[in-house]
mmCIF file of C-alpha atoms in Angstrom:
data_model
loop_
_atom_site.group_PDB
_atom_site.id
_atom_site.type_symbol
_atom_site.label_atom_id
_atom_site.label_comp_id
_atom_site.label_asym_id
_atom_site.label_seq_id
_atom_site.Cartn_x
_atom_site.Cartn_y
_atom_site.Cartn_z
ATOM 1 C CA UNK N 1 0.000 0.000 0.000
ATOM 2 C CA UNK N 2 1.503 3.344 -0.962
ATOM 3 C CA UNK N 3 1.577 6.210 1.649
ATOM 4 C CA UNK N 4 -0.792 9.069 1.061
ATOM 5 C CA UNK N 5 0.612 12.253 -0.159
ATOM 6 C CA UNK N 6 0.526 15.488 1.625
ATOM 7 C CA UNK N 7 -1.086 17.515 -1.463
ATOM 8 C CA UNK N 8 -3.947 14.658 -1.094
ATOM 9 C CA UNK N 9 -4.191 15.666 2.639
ATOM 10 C CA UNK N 10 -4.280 19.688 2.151
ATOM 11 C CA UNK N 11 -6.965 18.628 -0.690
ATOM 12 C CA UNK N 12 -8.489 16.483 1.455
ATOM 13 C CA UNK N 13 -8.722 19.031 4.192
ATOM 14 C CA UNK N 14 -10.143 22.161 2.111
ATOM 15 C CA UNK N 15 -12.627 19.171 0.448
ATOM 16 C CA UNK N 16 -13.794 18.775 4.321
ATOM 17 C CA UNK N 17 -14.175 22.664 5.264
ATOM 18 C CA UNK N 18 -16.140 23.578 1.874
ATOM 19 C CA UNK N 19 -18.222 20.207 1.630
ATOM 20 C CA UNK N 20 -18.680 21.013 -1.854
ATOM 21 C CA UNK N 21 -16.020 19.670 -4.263
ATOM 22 C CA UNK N 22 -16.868 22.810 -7.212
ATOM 23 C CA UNK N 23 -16.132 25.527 -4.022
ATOM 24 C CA UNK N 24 -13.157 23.380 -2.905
ATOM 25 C CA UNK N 25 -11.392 23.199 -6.421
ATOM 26 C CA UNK N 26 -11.464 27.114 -6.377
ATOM 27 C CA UNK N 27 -9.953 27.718 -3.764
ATOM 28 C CA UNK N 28 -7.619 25.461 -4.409
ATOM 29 C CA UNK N 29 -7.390 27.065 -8.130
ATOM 30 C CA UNK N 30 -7.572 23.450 -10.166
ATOM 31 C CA UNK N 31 -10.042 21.878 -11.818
ATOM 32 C CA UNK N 32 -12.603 19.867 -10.350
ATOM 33 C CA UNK N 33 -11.834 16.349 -11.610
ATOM 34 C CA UNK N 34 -8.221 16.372 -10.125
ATOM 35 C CA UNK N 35 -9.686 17.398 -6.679
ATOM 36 C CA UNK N 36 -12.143 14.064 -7.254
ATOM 37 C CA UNK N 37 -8.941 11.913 -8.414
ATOM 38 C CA UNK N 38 -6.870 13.076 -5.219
ATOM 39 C CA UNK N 39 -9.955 12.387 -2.681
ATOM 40 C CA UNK N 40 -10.229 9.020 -4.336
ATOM 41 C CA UNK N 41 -6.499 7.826 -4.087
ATOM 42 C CA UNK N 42 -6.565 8.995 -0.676
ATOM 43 C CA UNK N 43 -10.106 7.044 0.162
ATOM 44 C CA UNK N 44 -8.311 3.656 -2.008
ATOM 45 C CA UNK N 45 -5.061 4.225 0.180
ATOM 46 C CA UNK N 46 -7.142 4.176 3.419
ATOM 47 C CA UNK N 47 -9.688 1.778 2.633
ATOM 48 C CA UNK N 48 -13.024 3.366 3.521
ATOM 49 C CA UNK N 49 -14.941 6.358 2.060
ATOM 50 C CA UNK N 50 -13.859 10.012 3.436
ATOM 51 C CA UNK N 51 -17.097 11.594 2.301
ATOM 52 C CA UNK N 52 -20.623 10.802 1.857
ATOM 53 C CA UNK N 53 -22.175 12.397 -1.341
ATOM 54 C CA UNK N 54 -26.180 12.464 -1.488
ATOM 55 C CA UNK N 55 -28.899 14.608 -2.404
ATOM 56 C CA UNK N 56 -28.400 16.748 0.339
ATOM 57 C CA UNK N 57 -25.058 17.428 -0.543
ATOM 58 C CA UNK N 58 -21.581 15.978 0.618
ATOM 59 C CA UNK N 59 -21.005 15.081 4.315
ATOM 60 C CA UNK N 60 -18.348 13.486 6.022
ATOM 61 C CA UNK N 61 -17.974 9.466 7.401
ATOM 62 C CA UNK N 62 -16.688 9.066 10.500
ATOM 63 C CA UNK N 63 -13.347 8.163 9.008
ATOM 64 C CA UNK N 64 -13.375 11.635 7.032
ATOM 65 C CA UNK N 65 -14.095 13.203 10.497
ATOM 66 C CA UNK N 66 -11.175 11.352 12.195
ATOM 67 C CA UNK N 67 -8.480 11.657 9.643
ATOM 68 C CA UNK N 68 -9.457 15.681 9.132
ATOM 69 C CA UNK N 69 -8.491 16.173 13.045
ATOM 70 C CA UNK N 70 -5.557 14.244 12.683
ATOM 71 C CA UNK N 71 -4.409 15.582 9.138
ATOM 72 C CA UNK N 72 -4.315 18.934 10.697
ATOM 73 C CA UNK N 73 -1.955 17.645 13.091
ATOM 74 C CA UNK N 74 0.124 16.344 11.089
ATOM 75 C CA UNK N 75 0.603 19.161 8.351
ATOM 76 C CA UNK N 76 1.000 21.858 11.261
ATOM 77 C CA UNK N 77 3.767 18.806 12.601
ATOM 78 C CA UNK N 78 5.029 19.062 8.763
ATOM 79 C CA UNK N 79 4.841 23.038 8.419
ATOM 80 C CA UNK N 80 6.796 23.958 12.174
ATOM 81 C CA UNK N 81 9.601 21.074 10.965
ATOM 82 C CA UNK N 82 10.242 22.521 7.469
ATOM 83 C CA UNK N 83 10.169 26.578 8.760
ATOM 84 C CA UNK N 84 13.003 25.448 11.181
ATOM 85 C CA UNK N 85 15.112 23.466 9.390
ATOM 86 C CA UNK N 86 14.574 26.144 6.541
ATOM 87 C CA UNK N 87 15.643 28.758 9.486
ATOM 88 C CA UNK N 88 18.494 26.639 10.759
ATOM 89 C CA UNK N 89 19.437 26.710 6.869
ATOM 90 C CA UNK N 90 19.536 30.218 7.147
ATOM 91 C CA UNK N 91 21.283 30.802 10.481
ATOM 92 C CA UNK N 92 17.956 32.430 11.530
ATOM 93 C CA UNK N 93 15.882 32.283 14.790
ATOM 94 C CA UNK N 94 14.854 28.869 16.029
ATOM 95 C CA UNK N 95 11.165 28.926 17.729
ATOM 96 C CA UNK N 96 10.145 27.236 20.506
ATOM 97 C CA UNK N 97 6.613 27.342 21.349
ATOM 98 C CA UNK N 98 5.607 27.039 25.300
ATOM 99 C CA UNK N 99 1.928 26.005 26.809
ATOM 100 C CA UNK N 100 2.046 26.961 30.291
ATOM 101 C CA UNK N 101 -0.602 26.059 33.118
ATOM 102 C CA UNK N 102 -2.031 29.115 35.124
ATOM 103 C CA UNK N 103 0.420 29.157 38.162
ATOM 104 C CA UNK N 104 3.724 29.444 36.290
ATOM 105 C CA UNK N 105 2.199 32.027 33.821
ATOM 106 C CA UNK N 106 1.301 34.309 36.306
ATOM 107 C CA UNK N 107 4.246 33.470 38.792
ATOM 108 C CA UNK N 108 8.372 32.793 37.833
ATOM 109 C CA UNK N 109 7.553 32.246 33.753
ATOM 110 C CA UNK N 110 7.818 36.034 32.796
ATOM 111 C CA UNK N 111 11.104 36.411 34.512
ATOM 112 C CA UNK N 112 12.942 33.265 33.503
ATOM 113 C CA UNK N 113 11.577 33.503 29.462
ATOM 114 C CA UNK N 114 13.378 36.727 30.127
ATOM 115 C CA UNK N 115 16.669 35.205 31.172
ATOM 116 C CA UNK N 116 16.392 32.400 28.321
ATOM 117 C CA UNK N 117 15.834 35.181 25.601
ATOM 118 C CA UNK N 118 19.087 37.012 26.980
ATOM 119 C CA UNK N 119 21.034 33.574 26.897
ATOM 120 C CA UNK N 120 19.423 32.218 23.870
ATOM 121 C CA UNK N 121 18.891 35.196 21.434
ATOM 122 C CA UNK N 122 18.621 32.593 18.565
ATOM 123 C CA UNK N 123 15.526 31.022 20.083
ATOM 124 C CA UNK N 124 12.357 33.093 20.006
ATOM 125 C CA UNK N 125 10.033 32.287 22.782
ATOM 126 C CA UNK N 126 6.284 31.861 21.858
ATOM 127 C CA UNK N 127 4.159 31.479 25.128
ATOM 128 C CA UNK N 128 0.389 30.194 25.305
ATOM 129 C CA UNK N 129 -1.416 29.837 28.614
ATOM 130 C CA UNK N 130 -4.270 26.957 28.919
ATOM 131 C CA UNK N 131 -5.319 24.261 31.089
ATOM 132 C CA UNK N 132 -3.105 20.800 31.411
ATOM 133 C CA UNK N 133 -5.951 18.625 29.167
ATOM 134 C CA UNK N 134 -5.602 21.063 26.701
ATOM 135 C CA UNK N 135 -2.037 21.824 26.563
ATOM 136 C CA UNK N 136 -1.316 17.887 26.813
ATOM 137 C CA UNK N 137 -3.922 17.551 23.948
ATOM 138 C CA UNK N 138 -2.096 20.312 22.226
ATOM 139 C CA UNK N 139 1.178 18.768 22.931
ATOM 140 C CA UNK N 140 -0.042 15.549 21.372
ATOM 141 C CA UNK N 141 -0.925 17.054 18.097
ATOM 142 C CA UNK N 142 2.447 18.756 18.057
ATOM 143 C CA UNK N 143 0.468 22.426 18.759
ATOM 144 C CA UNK N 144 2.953 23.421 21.451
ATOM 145 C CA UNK N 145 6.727 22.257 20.994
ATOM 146 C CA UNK N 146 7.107 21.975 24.802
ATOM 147 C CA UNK N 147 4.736 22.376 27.739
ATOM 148 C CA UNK N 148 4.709 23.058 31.518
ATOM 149 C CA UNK N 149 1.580 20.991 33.073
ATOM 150 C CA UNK N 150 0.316 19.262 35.852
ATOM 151 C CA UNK N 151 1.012 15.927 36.319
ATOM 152 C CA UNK N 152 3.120 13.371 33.926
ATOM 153 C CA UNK N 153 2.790 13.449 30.098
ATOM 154 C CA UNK N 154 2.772 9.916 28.552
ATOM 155 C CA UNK N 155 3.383 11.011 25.347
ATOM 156 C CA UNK N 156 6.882 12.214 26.223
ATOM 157 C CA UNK N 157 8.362 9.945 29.056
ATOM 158 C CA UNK N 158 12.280 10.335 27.949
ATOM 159 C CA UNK N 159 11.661 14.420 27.148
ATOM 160 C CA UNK N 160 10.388 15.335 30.622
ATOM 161 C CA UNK N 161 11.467 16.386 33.893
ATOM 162 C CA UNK N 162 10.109 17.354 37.338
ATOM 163 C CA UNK N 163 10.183 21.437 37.853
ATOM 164 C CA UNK N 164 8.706 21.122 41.167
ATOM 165 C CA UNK N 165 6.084 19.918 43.706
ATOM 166 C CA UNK N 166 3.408 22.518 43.759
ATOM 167 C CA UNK N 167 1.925 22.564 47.385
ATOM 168 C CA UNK N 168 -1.431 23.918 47.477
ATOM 169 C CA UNK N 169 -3.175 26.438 50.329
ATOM 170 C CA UNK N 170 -5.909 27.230 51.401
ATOM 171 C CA UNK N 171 -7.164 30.980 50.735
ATOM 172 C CA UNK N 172 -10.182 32.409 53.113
ATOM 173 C CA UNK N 173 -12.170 35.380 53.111
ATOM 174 C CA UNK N 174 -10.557 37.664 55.430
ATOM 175 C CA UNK N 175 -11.953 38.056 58.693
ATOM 176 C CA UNK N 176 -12.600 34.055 58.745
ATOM 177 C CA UNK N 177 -12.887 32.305 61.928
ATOM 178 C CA UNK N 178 -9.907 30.029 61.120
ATOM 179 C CA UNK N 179 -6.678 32.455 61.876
ATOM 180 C CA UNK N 180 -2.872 31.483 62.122
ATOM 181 C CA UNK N 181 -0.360 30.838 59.241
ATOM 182 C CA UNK N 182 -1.187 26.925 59.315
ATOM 183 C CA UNK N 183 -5.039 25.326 58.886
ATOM 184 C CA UNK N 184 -5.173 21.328 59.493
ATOM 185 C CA UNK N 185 -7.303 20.338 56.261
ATOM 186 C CA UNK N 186 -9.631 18.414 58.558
ATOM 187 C CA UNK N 187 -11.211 22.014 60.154
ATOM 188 C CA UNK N 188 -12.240 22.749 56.763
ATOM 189 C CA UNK N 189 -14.656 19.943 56.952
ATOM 190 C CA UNK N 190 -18.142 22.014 57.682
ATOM 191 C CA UNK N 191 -16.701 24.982 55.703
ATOM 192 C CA UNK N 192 -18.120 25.842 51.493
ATOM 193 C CA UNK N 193 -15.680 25.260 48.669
ATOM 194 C CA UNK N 194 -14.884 27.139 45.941
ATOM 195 C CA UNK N 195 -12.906 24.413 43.683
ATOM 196 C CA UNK N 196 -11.831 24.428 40.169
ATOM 197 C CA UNK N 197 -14.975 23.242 37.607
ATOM 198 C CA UNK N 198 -14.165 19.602 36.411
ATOM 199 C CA UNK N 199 -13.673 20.790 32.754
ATOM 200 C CA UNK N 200 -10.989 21.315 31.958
ATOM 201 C CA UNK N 201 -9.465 21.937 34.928
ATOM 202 C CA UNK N 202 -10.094 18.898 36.540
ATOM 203 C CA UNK N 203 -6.057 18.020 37.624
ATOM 204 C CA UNK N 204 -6.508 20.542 40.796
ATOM 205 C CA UNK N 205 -10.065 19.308 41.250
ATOM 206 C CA UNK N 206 -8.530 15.581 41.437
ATOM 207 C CA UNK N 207 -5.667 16.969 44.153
ATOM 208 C CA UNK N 208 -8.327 18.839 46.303
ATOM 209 C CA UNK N 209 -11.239 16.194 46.641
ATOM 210 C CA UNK N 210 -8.000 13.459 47.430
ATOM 211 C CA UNK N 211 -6.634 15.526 49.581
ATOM 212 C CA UNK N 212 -9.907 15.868 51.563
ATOM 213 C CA UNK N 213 -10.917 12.683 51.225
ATOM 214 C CA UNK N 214 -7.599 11.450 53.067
ATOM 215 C CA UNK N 215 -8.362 14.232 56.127
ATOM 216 C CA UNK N 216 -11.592 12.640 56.448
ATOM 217 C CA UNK N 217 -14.433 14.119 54.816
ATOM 218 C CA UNK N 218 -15.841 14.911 51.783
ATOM 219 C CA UNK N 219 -16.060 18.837 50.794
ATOM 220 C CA UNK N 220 -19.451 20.586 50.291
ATOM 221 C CA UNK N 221 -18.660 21.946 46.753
ATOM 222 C CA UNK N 222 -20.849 25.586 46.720
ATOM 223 C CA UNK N 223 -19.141 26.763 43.367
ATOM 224 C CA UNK N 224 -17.079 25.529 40.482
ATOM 225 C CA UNK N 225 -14.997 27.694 38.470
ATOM 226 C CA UNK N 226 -12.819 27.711 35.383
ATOM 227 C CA UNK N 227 -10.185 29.965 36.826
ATOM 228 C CA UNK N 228 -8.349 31.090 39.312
ATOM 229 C CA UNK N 229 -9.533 34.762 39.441
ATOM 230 C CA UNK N 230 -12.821 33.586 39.893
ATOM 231 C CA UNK N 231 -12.074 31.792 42.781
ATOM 232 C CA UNK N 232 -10.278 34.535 44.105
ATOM 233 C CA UNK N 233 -13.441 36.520 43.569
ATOM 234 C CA UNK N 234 -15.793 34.504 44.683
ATOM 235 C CA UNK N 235 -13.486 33.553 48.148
ATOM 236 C CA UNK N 236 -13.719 37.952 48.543
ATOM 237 C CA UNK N 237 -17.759 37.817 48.640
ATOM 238 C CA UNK N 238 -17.515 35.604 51.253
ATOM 239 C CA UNK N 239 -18.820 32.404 49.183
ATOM 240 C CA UNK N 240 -16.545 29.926 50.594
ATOM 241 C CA UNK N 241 -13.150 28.594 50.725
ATOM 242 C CA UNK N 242 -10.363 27.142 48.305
ATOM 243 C CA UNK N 243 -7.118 25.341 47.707
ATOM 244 C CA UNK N 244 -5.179 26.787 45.181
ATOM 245 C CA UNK N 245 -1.438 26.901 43.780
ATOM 246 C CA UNK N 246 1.089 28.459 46.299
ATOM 247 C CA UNK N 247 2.215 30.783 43.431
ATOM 248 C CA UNK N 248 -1.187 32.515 44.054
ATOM 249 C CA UNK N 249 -0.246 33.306 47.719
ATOM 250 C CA UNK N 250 2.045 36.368 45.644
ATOM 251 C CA UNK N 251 -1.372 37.804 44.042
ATOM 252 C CA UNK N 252 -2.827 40.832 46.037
ATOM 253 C CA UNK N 253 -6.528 41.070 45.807
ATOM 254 C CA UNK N 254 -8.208 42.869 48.376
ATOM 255 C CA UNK N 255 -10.662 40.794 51.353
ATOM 256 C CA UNK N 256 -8.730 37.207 51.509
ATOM 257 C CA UNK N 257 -5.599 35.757 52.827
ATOM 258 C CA UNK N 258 -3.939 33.052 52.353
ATOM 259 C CA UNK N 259 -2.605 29.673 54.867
ATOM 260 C CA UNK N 260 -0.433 26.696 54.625
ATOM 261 C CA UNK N 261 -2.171 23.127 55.474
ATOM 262 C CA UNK N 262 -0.438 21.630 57.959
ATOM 263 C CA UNK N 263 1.629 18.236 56.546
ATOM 264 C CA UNK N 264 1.232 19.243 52.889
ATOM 265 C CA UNK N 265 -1.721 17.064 52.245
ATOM 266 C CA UNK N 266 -2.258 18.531 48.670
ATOM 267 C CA UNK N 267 0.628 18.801 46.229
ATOM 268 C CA UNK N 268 0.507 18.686 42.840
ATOM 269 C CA UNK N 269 4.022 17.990 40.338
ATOM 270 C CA UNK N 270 4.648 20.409 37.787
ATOM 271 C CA UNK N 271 6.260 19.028 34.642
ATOM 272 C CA UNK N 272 7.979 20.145 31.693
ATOM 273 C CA UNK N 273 8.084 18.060 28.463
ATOM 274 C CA UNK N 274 9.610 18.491 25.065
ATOM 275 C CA UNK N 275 9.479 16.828 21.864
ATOM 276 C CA UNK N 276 12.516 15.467 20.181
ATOM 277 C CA UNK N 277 13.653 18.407 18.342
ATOM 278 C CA UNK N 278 13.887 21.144 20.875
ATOM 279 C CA UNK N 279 17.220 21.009 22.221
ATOM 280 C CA UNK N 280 17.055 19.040 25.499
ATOM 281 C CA UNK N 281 19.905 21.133 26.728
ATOM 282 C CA UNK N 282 18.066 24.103 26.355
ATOM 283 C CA UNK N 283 15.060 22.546 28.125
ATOM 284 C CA UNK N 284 16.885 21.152 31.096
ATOM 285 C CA UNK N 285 18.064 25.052 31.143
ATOM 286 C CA UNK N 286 14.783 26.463 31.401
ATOM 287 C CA UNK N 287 13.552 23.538 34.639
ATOM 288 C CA UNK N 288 16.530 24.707 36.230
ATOM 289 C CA UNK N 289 15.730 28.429 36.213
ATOM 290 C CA UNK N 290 12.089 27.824 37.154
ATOM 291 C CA UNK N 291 13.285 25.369 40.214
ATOM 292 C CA UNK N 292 15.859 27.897 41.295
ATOM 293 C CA UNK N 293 12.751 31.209 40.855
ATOM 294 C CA UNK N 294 10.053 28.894 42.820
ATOM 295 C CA UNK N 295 12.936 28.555 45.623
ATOM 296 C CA UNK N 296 13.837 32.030 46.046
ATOM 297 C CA UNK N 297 10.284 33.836 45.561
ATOM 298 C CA UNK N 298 8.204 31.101 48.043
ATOM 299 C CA UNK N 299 6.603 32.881 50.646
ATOM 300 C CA UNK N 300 6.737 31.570 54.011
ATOM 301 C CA UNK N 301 3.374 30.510 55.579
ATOM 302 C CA UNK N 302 3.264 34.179 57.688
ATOM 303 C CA UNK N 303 4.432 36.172 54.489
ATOM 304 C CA UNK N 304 1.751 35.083 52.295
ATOM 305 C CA UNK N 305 -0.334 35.093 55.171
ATOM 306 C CA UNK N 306 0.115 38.247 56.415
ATOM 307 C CA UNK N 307 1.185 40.422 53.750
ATOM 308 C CA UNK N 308 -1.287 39.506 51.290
ATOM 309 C CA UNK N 309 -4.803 39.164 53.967
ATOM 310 C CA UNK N 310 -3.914 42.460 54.933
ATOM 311 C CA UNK N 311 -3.822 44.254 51.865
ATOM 312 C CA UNK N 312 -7.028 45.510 51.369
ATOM 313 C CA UNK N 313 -6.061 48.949 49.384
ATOM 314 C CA UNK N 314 -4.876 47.416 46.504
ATOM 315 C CA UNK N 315 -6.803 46.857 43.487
ATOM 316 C CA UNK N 316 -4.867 44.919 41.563
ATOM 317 C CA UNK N 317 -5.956 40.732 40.851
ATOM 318 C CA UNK N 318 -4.541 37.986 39.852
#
């Protein structure tokens, strides 16, 4: 069986969009026979029909639905290999794009991309923040070059390594009964939670309801949210509690504060993973500079206590 070509792909993919093989051929300025003859080489290569063609016009199988997600994929794959290799060529700028989860992008990220672009003026940076299931969805359909998520990627066991373990706190509305720098998880067992909605963010959902579940109890869930600044906001009003990432303790918005759990009960690994051609050298580079930033800029328990619960001028969020 012969492999399919990538012109029967890219014909294949505009056939999908325009579901109308006479709109298709002019975009893709040829006739409309060849546009037939490519869509059925690439249906005899594969073995089952791409397209369904009926009085109602033409529709796509199931197969034609699959292999348009991951033809897509694979061209973009295709397209980011050939502009670097053509930039390499060239002596011009490499590009590395980075998904990033929520915590890093608002916390060390900004400083160390800095540093990297002063080391690495060849490389341009390219940042994207998301959600772990979508930047490890991304990452699998070669979207993002490298990522910085939650948990461990499959996908990439020999290009990944361990940035840290994320310990999450607990953030009240100020004025809360609870009061000290450390809260054992089990007094939280009568109070509301705010948690993180189980799309897409369901990796800090998963930490939180283990973690409780472990102290003892199961939390009454009062909100779900998709992001952190919602939380945030919704922990202000008074709405209930929430465990969030310790790089939030740094954020200053007005009626909340912030405690460590006593023991760690809820941590969470942050991982960075890189496909094959991004330099690993440069990768293990960039871990290094984000372990050595978490380090320095963690707050103790009073700190991000303290000088965050307290700040009740500022306007500025997460």
């Amino acid at each position: 069986m012969s492999d399919p070509t990538f012109q029967q792909l890219r014909v294949f993919l505009v056939v999908a969009e325009e579901l109308h093989f006479g709109r298709a051929a002019a975009r893709l300025h040829l006739a409309q026979p060849p546009v037939s003859r490519h869509i059925k080489a690439l249906e005899c290569v594969l073995g089952v029909p791409l397209f369904e063609r009926g009085s109602r016009g033409v529709t796509l199988t199931p197969a034609g639905v699959l292999l348009c997600r991951e033809a897509r994929a694979l061209l973009r794959r295709w397209d980011n290999a050939a502009t670097m290799v053509a930039d390499l060529s060239r002596g011009e700028h490499r590009r590395v794009v980075l998904g990033v989860i929520e915590s890093m992008a608002i916390d060390s990220l900004p400083a160390v991309v800095k540093t990297m672009r002063a080391r690495h003026p060849d490389i341009v940076w390219e940042l994207s923040e998301g959600h772990t299931e979508g930047l490890v969805d991304g990452f699998g359909t070669a979207r993002f070059d490298a990522v910085i998520v939650r948990g461990t990627i499959t996908a990439a066991p020999d290009c990944s390594v361990l940035i840290h373990e994320d310990e999450l706190v607990v953030v009240l509305p100020a004025g809360h009964r609870l009061t000290g720098d450390e809260i054992e998880l089990a007094d939280l067992a009568d109070e509301d939670f705010i948690v993180y909605s189980r799309q897409p963010t369901s990796v800090l959902l998963n930490v939180t309801l283990s973690a409780c579940r472990h102290a003892g109890f199961v939390p009454r869930i009062r909100h779900e949210a998709l992001g952190t600044e919602l939380i945030l906001g919704l922990v202000a009003a008074g709405d209930g509690l929430a465990m969030v990432s310790k790089a939030v303790a740094r954020s200053s918005l007005p009626g909340i504060r912030f405690a460590h759990l006593a023991g760690r009960p809820a941590v969470s690994r942050i991982m960075l993973a890189w496909h094959g051609h991004v330099p690993a050298q440069v990768m293990h580079e960039l871990a290094e500079l984000l372990r050595t930033a978490n380090t320095a800029t963690t707050p103790s328990g009073a700190t991000a206590t303290t000088a965050i619960g307290h700040r009740e001028g500022s306007d500025s969020g997460i």
